[in-house]
Short mmCIF file of C-alpha atoms in Angstrom, two decimals:
data_model
loop_
_atom_site.label_atom_id
_atom_site.label_comp_id
_atom_site.label_asym_id
_atom_site.label_seq_id
_atom_site.Cartn_x
_atom_site.Cartn_y
_atom_site.Cartn_z
CA MET A 1 15.10 -5.06 -36.56
CA GLY A 2 13.57 -2.37 -36.00
CA LYS A 3 14.76 -2.94 -32.12
CA ILE A 4 18.45 -3.02 -32.97
CA MET A 5 18.12 -0.20 -35.45
CA LYS A 6 16.46 2.19 -32.69
CA TYR A 7 18.80 1.02 -29.45
CA GLU A 8 21.85 1.86 -32.56
CA PHE A 9 20.40 5.19 -33.26
CA ARG A 10 19.43 5.82 -29.63
CA SER A 11 23.36 5.85 -29.05
CA MET A 12 24.49 7.26 -32.27
CA PHE A 13 22.53 10.29 -32.51
CA ARG A 14 23.73 11.09 -28.74
CA LEU A 15 26.86 11.73 -30.51
CA PHE A 16 26.84 12.68 -33.46
CA ILE A 17 24.17 15.02 -33.52
CA PRO A 18 26.58 17.43 -31.86
CA LEU A 19 29.80 16.20 -34.49
CA TRP A 20 27.32 17.25 -37.51
CA LEU A 21 26.50 20.50 -35.97
CA GLY A 22 29.73 21.23 -35.47
CA ILE A 23 30.61 20.73 -38.74
CA LEU A 24 28.14 23.39 -40.59
CA VAL A 25 28.50 25.64 -38.03
CA LEU A 26 32.27 26.04 -38.60
CA SER A 27 31.64 26.22 -42.80
CA VAL A 28 29.12 28.69 -41.95
CA VAL A 29 32.14 30.89 -40.19
CA ASN A 30 34.40 29.49 -42.85
CA ARG A 31 32.16 30.72 -45.65
CA PHE A 32 32.02 34.08 -44.05
CA THR A 33 35.82 34.87 -43.45
CA THR A 34 37.49 32.88 -45.90
CA ASN A 35 36.96 36.32 -48.28
CA LEU A 36 37.48 38.92 -45.70
CA GLN A 37 41.01 40.57 -46.45
CA PHE A 38 43.12 41.85 -43.07
CA GLY A 39 45.85 43.01 -44.97
CA ASN A 40 48.68 42.98 -42.08
CA ASP A 41 46.80 42.34 -39.50
CA LYS A 42 48.10 39.66 -38.05
CA LEU A 43 46.13 38.80 -35.30
CA LEU A 44 42.86 38.88 -37.79
CA ASN A 45 44.44 35.89 -40.10
CA PHE A 46 45.52 33.98 -37.58
CA PHE A 47 42.02 33.78 -36.56
CA VAL A 48 40.99 32.49 -39.48
CA GLY A 49 43.56 30.48 -40.66
CA LEU A 50 42.23 28.41 -37.35
CA ALA A 51 38.89 28.30 -38.34
CA LEU A 52 39.11 26.41 -41.69
CA PHE A 53 42.13 24.29 -40.22
CA LEU A 54 39.68 23.44 -37.37
CA TYR A 55 37.87 22.69 -40.32
CA VAL A 56 38.92 20.32 -42.14
CA VAL A 57 40.69 18.21 -38.87
CA GLY A 58 36.35 18.34 -37.99
CA ILE A 59 35.88 17.01 -41.59
CA ILE A 60 38.77 14.19 -41.01
CA ALA A 61 37.39 13.97 -37.11
CA VAL A 62 34.40 13.03 -37.44
CA ILE A 63 34.82 10.48 -40.60
CA ILE A 64 37.04 8.52 -38.47
CA VAL A 65 35.44 8.83 -35.71
CA ALA A 66 31.93 7.12 -37.35
CA TYR A 67 33.69 4.57 -38.21
CA ILE A 68 35.48 3.87 -34.59
CA PHE A 69 32.15 3.68 -33.51
CA ILE A 70 30.42 1.50 -36.08
CA VAL A 71 33.16 -0.97 -34.70
CA LEU A 72 32.80 -0.69 -31.35
CA ARG A 73 29.35 -0.83 -32.01
CA PHE A 74 29.61 -4.35 -33.27
CA TYR A 75 32.41 -5.64 -31.17
CA LYS A 76 30.95 -4.34 -27.68
CA GLY A 77 27.53 -4.85 -29.04
CA LEU A 78 28.29 -8.62 -30.30
CA LEU A 79 30.80 -10.18 -28.91
CA LYS A 80 31.77 -8.64 -25.48
CA ASP A 81 29.76 -8.63 -22.86
CA GLU A 82 26.55 -7.04 -23.84
CA GLY A 83 26.54 -9.36 -26.44
CA TYR A 84 24.31 -11.58 -23.98
CA LEU A 85 21.60 -8.93 -23.86
CA THR A 86 21.84 -9.22 -27.68
CA MET A 87 21.20 -12.50 -28.64
CA THR A 88 18.47 -12.60 -25.60
CA LEU A 89 16.09 -10.34 -27.78
CA PRO A 90 13.07 -11.98 -29.20
CA VAL A 91 14.96 -11.52 -33.18
CA SER A 92 16.89 -13.54 -35.67
CA LEU A 93 20.14 -12.90 -35.93
CA ASP A 94 19.95 -11.92 -39.63
CA SER A 95 18.04 -9.19 -38.01
CA ILE A 96 20.69 -8.32 -36.00
CA LEU A 97 23.29 -8.19 -37.80
CA TRP A 98 21.18 -6.20 -40.61
CA GLY A 99 19.66 -3.44 -37.93
CA LYS A 100 23.18 -3.22 -36.46
CA ALA A 101 25.19 -2.86 -40.24
CA LEU A 102 21.89 -0.69 -41.68
CA ALA A 103 22.49 1.12 -39.00
CA ALA A 104 26.11 1.73 -39.27
CA TRP A 105 25.28 2.36 -43.13
CA ILE A 106 22.55 5.41 -42.56
CA LEU A 107 25.59 6.98 -40.78
CA MET A 108 27.97 6.77 -42.82
CA VAL A 109 25.58 8.52 -45.48
CA LEU A 110 24.32 11.18 -42.76
CA THR A 111 27.86 11.94 -41.75
CA THR A 112 29.03 11.71 -45.44
CA LEU A 113 25.54 14.61 -46.41
CA VAL A 114 26.49 16.20 -43.57
CA CYS A 115 30.67 16.74 -45.04
CA LEU A 116 28.98 17.21 -48.53
CA VAL A 117 26.79 20.18 -47.25
CA SER A 118 29.32 21.84 -45.07
CA ALA A 119 31.28 21.72 -48.54
CA GLY A 120 28.67 22.86 -50.82
CA ILE A 121 28.45 25.49 -48.32
CA LEU A 122 32.07 26.75 -47.35
CA LEU A 123 32.23 26.73 -51.56
CA LEU A 124 29.37 29.59 -52.05
CA ALA A 125 32.21 31.39 -51.03
CA ASN A 126 34.46 31.08 -54.33
CA VAL A 127 31.85 29.45 -56.44
CA ASN A 128 29.44 30.62 -58.60
CA LEU A 129 25.96 28.80 -58.80
CA ARG A 130 25.27 29.44 -62.11
CA ASP A 131 29.01 28.20 -63.33
CA LEU A 132 28.00 24.93 -61.42
CA ALA A 133 24.41 24.74 -63.37
CA ALA A 134 26.06 25.53 -66.88
CA VAL A 135 28.68 22.69 -66.34
CA TRP A 136 25.71 20.31 -65.31
CA GLU A 137 23.59 21.80 -68.76
CA GLN A 138 26.95 21.15 -70.87
CA THR A 139 27.24 17.59 -69.68
CA VAL A 140 23.31 16.70 -69.84
CA THR A 141 23.74 17.99 -73.72
CA TYR A 142 26.53 16.06 -74.47
CA PHE A 143 25.71 12.61 -73.34
CA GLY A 144 21.73 13.06 -72.92
CA SER A 145 19.41 13.36 -70.78
CA VAL A 146 18.24 9.78 -70.04
CA GLN A 147 22.54 9.03 -69.64
CA THR A 148 23.42 11.39 -67.78
CA ALA A 149 20.55 10.55 -65.53
CA LEU A 150 21.29 6.45 -65.59
CA LEU A 151 25.49 7.74 -64.94
CA THR A 152 24.77 10.18 -61.86
CA ALA A 153 21.94 7.16 -60.21
CA GLN A 154 24.72 4.18 -61.38
CA ILE A 155 27.40 6.96 -59.09
CA ILE A 156 25.44 7.32 -56.19
CA LEU A 157 24.11 3.01 -55.58
CA THR A 158 28.01 2.89 -56.10
CA ALA A 159 28.81 5.00 -53.24
CA LEU A 160 25.89 3.54 -51.12
CA LEU A 161 26.98 0.44 -52.26
CA SER A 162 30.58 0.58 -51.45
CA THR A 163 29.86 2.17 -47.90
CA LEU A 164 27.68 -0.71 -47.05
CA TYR A 165 31.05 -3.30 -47.96
CA SER A 166 33.62 -0.80 -45.77
CA ILE A 167 31.03 -2.21 -42.74
CA LEU A 168 31.08 -5.58 -43.50
CA MET A 169 34.27 -6.27 -44.13
CA PRO A 170 35.41 -5.26 -40.57
CA TYR A 171 32.48 -7.08 -39.15
CA LEU A 172 34.11 -9.97 -40.98
CA ALA A 173 37.36 -9.23 -38.89
CA MET A 174 36.44 -9.04 -36.61
CA ALA A 175 34.27 -12.60 -36.56
CA ILE A 176 36.97 -14.11 -37.66
CA GLY A 177 39.03 -12.88 -34.54
CA HIS A 178 36.60 -13.33 -32.18
CA LEU A 179 37.66 -17.22 -33.01
CA ALA A 180 40.79 -16.70 -31.50
CA GLN A 181 41.46 -17.93 -27.58
CA LYS A 182 42.85 -14.89 -26.60
CA HIS A 183 44.33 -11.33 -27.71
CA ARG A 184 40.98 -11.20 -29.96
CA VAL A 185 41.26 -7.61 -31.02
CA GLY A 186 44.78 -7.89 -31.90
CA ALA A 187 43.44 -11.36 -34.37
CA SER A 188 41.07 -9.05 -35.92
CA VAL A 189 43.04 -6.36 -36.91
CA LEU A 190 45.27 -9.20 -38.48
CA ALA A 191 42.67 -10.76 -40.39
CA TYR A 192 41.47 -7.17 -41.67
CA VAL A 193 45.24 -7.09 -42.54
CA ILE A 194 44.95 -10.68 -44.56
CA ILE A 195 40.97 -9.82 -45.96
CA ALA A 196 42.15 -6.29 -47.06
CA THR A 197 45.26 -7.83 -48.32
CA VAL A 198 44.38 -11.01 -50.05
CA LEU A 199 41.44 -8.42 -52.07
CA SER A 200 44.05 -6.06 -53.58
CA THR A 201 45.90 -9.24 -54.48
CA VAL A 202 43.17 -10.28 -56.65
CA TYR A 203 41.77 -7.32 -57.47
CA ASN A 204 45.50 -6.19 -59.54
CA THR A 205 45.14 -9.80 -60.79
CA PHE A 206 41.50 -10.37 -61.94
CA LEU A 207 39.88 -7.12 -62.44
CA THR A 208 42.27 -4.58 -62.91
CA PRO A 209 43.74 -6.32 -65.71
CA ALA A 210 40.15 -7.56 -67.61
CA LEU A 211 38.76 -3.53 -67.24
CA LEU A 212 41.57 -2.52 -69.25
CA ASP A 213 41.67 -5.36 -72.18
CA PHE A 214 37.31 -4.09 -71.70
CA LEU A 215 38.96 -0.02 -72.22
CA VAL A 216 41.35 -1.29 -74.99
CA GLY A 217 38.65 -2.32 -77.12
CA TYR A 218 37.84 1.03 -77.22
CA GLN A 219 38.43 3.51 -79.15
CA ILE A 220 37.83 5.91 -76.39
CA PRO A 221 39.23 9.72 -78.19
CA VAL A 222 36.98 8.69 -81.56
CA LEU A 223 33.86 7.18 -79.59
CA SER A 224 30.60 9.50 -79.92
CA PRO A 225 28.66 10.90 -76.43
CA GLU A 226 26.59 7.96 -76.61
CA ALA A 227 29.14 5.50 -77.12
CA LEU A 228 31.40 6.81 -74.51
CA ALA A 229 28.53 6.61 -72.24
CA GLY A 230 27.79 3.22 -72.46
CA MET A 231 30.85 2.33 -71.90
CA ILE A 232 31.10 4.33 -68.54
CA SER A 233 28.13 2.62 -67.83
CA ARG A 234 29.01 -0.93 -68.12
CA GLY A 235 32.29 -0.51 -66.36
CA LEU A 236 30.20 1.04 -63.48
CA TRP A 237 27.82 -1.97 -63.51
CA ILE A 238 30.50 -4.25 -63.48
CA TYR A 239 32.21 -2.29 -59.95
CA LEU A 240 28.85 -2.84 -58.80
CA LEU A 241 28.39 -6.48 -59.65
CA VAL A 242 32.05 -7.15 -57.92
CA ILE A 243 30.82 -5.09 -54.63
CA VAL A 244 27.29 -7.16 -54.16
CA VAL A 245 29.23 -10.57 -54.34
CA SER A 246 31.78 -8.80 -52.26
CA CYS A 247 29.54 -8.15 -49.57
CA VAL A 248 27.85 -11.26 -49.74
CA ILE A 249 31.04 -12.81 -49.35
CA PHE A 250 32.08 -10.99 -46.22
CA TYR A 251 27.89 -11.30 -44.92
CA ILE A 252 27.88 -15.22 -44.58
CA PRO A 253 30.70 -16.50 -43.10
CA THR A 254 30.37 -13.59 -40.33
CA ARG A 255 27.06 -14.97 -39.56
CA VAL A 256 27.72 -18.45 -39.87
CA ILE A 257 30.76 -18.08 -37.05
CA LEU A 258 28.17 -15.75 -34.81
CA SER A 259 25.57 -18.65 -35.08
CA LYS A 260 27.54 -21.11 -34.25
CA LYS A 261 31.31 -20.28 -32.79
CA LEU A 262 29.97 -17.55 -30.97
CA ASN A 263 32.21 -17.43 -27.07
CA LEU A 264 31.24 -14.45 -24.97
CA GLU A 265 33.70 -15.86 -22.24
#
């Protein structure tokens, strides 16, 4: 797995370090320009607006590019000619799949962190850190330090596992699309749409009503802080369980297809 991740990181950092630095530079520039007042100087106001526009576009672009990069690395590395080389490596198929998945996961996490840090730099121009600290202190006071720490950990874990979910799902779609004799890219897109539709239907038919029934059982307006925190925590555990089960469902068929039906011709 280490060899696979090392190879993935080499390709990843070569492309994304400049992009990440660009986002951070734009956030610093906007940090100092958003509060500047130029009156009727249309030219200077134009450049201030342009800097902010480039920052917003940059944030959206770097996330999209990261996702496209992940898809292409899997497709070219396993399902195209490069797959011959990958499959000859002295590592197991599980190591190859998890190496690529974990490298992709780290890429998305780092990209998200860069975006959050850049947003934090930009917000320093308009938000008082003392106000944020006060909000956090009020939250801790309301829920208690233990429950606040638990909920924070659950939210972070949910975000991390949701990122893995968003990676393994297109992996499965591409593996299914590879079974087609022709137009494998189109078949992969179709498989992704079908998987997303089926999951959405299942969630809306079973999971959402179950959660609503779960919440209806609580008198939310009159709940104590401890009871409210407990309700939110249990809801997050249920959501985490769904994500984990979904990731397993995504991974197993992907592995089976690549181990028994891989055809690089």
